[in-house]
XYZ file of N, CA and C in Angstrom:
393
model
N 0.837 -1.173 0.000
C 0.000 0.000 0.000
C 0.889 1.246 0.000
N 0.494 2.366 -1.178
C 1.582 3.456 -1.106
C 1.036 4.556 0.153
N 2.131 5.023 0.610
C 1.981 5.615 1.981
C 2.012 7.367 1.300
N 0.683 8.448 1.366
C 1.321 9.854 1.430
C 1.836 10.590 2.726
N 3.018 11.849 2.537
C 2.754 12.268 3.700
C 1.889 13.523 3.588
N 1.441 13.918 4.307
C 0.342 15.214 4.285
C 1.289 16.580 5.122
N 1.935 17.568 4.481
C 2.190 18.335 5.325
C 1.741 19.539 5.439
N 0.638 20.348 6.274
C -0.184 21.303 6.103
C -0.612 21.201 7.562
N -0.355 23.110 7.801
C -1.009 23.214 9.355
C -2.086 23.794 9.542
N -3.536 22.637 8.884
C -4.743 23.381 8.959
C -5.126 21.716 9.157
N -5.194 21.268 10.666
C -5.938 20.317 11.056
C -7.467 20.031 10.474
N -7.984 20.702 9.917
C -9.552 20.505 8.608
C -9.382 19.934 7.558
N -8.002 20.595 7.269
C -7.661 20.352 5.838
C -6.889 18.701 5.748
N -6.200 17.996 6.899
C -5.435 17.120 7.300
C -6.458 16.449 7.336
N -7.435 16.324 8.282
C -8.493 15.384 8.550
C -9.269 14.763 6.750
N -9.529 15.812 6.207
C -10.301 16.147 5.417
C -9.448 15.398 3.717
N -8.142 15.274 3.843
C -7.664 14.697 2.792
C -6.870 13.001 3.541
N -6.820 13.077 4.052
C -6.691 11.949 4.781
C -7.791 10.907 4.905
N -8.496 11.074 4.933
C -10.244 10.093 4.601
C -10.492 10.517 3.472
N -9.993 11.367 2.387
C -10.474 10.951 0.894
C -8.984 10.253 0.262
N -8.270 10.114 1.214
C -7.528 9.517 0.538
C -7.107 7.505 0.789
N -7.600 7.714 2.265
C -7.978 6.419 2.499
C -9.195 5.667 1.937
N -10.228 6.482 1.559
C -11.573 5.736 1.363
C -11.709 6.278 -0.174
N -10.989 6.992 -0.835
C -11.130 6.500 -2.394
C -9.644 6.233 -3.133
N -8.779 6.240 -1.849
C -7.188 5.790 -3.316
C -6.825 4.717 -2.225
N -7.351 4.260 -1.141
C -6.773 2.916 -0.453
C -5.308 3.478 0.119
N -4.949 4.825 0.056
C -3.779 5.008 0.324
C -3.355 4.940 1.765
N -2.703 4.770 2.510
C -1.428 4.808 4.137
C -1.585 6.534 3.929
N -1.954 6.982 5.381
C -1.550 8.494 5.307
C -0.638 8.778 6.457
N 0.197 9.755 6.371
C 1.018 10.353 7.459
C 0.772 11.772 7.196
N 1.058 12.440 8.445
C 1.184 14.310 8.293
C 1.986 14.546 9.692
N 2.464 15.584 9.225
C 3.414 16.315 10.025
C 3.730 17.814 9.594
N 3.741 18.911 10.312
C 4.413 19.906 9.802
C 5.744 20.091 10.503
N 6.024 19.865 11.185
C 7.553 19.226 11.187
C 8.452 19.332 10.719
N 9.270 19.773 10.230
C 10.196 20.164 8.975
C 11.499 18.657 8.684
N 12.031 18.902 10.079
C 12.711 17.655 10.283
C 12.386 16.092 10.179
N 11.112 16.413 10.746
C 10.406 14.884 10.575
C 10.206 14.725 8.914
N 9.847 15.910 7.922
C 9.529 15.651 7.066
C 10.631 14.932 6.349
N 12.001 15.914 6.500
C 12.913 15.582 5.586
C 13.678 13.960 6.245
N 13.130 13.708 7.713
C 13.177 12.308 7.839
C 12.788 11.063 6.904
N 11.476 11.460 6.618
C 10.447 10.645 6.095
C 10.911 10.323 4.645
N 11.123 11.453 3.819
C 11.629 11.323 2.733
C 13.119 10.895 2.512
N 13.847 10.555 3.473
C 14.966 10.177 3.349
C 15.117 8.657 3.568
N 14.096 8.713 4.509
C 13.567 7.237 4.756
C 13.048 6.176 4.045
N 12.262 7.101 3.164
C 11.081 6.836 2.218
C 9.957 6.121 2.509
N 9.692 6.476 3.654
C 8.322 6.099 4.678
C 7.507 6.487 4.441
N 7.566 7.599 2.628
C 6.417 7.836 2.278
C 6.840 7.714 0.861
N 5.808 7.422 0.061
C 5.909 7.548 -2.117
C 5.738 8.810 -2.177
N 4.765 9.724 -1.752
C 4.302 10.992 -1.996
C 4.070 11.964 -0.904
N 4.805 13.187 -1.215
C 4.111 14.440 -0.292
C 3.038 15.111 -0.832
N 2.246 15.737 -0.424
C 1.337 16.787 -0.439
C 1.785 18.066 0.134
N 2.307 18.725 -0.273
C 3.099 19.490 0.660
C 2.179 21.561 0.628
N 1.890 21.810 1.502
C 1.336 23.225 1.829
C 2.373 23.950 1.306
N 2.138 25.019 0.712
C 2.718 26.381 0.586
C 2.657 27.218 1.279
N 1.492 27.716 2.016
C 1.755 28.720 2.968
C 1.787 27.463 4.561
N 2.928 27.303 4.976
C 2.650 26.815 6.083
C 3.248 27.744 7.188
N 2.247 28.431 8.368
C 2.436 29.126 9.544
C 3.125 28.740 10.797
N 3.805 27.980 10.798
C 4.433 27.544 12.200
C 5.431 26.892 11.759
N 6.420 26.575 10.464
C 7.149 25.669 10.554
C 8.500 25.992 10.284
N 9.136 25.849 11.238
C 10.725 26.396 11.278
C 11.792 25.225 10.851
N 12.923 25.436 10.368
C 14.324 24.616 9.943
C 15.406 25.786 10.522
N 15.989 24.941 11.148
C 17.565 25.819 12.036
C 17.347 27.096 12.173
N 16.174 27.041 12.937
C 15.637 28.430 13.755
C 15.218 29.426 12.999
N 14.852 29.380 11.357
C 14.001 30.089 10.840
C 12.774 29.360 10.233
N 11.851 30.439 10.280
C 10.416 30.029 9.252
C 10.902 29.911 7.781
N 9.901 28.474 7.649
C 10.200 28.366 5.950
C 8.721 27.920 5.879
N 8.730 27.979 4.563
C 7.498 27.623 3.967
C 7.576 26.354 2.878
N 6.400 25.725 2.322
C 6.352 24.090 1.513
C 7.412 24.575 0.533
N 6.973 26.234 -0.262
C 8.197 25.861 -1.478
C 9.376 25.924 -0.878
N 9.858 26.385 0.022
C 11.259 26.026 0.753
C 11.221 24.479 0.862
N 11.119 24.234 1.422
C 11.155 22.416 2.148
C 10.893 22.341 0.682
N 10.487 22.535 -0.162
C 10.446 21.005 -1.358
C 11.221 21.308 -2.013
N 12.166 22.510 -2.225
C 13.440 23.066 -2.478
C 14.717 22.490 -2.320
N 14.209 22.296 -0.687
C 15.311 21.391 0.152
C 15.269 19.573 -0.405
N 13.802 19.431 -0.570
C 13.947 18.054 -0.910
C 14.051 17.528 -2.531
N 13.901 18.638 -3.492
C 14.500 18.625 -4.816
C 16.019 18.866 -5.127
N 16.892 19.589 -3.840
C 17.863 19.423 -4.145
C 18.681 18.728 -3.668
N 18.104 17.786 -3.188
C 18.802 16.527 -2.161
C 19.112 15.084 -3.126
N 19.994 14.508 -3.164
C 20.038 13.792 -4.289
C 19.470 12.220 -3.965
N 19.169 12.190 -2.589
C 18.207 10.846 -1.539
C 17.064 11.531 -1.799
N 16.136 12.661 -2.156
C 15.151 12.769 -2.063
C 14.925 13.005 -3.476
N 15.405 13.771 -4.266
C 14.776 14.366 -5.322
C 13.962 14.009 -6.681
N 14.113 12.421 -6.089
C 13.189 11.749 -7.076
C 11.713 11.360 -6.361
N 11.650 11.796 -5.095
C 10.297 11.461 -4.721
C 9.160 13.257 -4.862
N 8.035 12.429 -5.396
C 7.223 13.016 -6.101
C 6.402 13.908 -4.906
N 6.304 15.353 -5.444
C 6.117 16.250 -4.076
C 4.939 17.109 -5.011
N 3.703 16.939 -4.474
C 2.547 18.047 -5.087
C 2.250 19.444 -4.051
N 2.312 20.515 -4.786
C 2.271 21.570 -3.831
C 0.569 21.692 -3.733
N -0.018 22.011 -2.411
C -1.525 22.088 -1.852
C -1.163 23.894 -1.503
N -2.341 24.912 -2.599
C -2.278 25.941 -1.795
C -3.720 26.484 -2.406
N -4.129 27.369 -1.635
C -5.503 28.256 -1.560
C -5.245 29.702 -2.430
N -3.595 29.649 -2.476
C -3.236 31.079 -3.738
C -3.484 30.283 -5.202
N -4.431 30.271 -5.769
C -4.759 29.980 -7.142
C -4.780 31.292 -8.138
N -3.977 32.007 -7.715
C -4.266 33.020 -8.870
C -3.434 32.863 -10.319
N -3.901 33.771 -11.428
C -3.271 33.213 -12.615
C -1.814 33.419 -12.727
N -1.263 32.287 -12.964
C 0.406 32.439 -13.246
C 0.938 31.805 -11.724
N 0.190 32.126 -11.034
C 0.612 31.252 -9.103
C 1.010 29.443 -9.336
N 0.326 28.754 -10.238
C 0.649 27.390 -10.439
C 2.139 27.195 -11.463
N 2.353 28.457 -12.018
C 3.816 28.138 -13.161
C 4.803 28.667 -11.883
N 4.139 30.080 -11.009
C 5.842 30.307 -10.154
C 5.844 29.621 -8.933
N 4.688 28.695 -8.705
C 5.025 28.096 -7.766
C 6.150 26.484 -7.928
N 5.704 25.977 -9.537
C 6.306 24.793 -9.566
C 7.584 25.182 -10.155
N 8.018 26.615 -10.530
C 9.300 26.672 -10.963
C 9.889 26.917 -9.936
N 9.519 27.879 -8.540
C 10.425 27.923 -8.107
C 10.669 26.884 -7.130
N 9.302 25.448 -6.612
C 9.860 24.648 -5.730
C 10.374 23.506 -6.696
N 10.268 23.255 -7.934
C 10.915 21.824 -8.573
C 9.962 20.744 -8.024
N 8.361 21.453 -7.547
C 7.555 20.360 -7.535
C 7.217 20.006 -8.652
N 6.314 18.418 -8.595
C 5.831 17.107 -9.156
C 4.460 17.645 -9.592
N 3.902 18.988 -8.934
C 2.082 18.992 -9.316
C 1.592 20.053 -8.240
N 0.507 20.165 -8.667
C 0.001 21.574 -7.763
C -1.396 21.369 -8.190
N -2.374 21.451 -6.817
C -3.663 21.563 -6.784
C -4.141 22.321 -5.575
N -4.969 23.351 -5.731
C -5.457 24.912 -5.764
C -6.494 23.723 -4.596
N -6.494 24.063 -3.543
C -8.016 24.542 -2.417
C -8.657 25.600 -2.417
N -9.661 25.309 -1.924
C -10.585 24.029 -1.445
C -10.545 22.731 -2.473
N -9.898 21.955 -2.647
C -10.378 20.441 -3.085
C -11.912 20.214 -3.479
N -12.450 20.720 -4.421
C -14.068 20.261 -4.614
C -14.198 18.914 -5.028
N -13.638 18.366 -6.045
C -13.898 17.270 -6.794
C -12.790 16.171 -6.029
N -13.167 15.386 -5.338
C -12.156 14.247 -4.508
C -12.001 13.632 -5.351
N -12.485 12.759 -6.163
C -11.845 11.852 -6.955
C -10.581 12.612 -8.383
N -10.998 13.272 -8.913
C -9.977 13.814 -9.333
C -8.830 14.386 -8.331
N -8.800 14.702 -7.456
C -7.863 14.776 -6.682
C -7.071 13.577 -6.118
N -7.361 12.439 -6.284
C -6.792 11.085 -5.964
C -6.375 11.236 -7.152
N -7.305 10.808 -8.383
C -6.818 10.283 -9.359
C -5.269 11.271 -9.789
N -5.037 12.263 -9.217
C -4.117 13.390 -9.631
C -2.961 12.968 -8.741
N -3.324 12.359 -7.869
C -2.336 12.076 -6.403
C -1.798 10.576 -7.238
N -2.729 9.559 -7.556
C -2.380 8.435 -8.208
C -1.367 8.217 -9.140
N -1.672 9.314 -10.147
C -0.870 9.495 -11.629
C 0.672 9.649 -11.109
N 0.615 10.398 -9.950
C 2.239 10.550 -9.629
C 2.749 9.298 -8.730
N 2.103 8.567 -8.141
C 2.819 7.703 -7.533
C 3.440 6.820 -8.374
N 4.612 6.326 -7.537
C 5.665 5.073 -8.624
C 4.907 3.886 -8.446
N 5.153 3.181 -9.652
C 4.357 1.975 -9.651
C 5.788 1.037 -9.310
């Protein structure tokens, strides 16, 4: 069973993709905003896929705030991580926000909240996992 990790500090939003992702992609979920734990996980590979937040509010690396496109920065330029597949989750959908967000983190995919349509949102989460 492929395992995502969920990293986003909006406990609604965690709950809320975590049971569409268990009860329509069969997927293992983890979350953490964590920074360390994250770049654990992916080093570990205790997860196939991140979901990773863009604006995340509380999450520090060596005593500064960073945000998802930082951390997936960090984990695109890591040569143990940079092949695992990282989708950026953000609520800034404005036009041109999905090209500078995946150029500047070297993410895998980007999907705009609120999440309306769940199954396309698996099926989008699916397409990137390694078979």
């Amino acid at each position: 069973m492929a395992t995502v990790l969920i990293v986003d500090d909006d406990p609604g939003n965690v709950r809320v993709f975590s049971a569409v992702l268990k009860r329509r992609g069969g997927l293992a979920v983890k979350f953490t905003e964590n920074v360390e734990e994250v770049l654990q996980i992916a080093q570990t590979r205790s997860a196939d896929l991140i979901l990773m937040d863009v604006s995340l509010s509380r999450s520090l690396y060596q005593g500064r705030m960073v945000d998802g496109i930082q951390i997936t920065q960090m984990l695109k330029s890591n040569p143990q991580t940079s092949d695992l597949p990282v989708i950026l989750l953000t609520a800034h959908a404005m036009d041109g926000d999905r090209e500078k967000f995946l150029q500047q983190s070297g993410a895998d995919g980007y999907i705009s909240k609120p999440v309306l349509d769940h199954q396309v949102f698996v099926d989008e989460i699916m397409a990137l996992l390694p078979t």
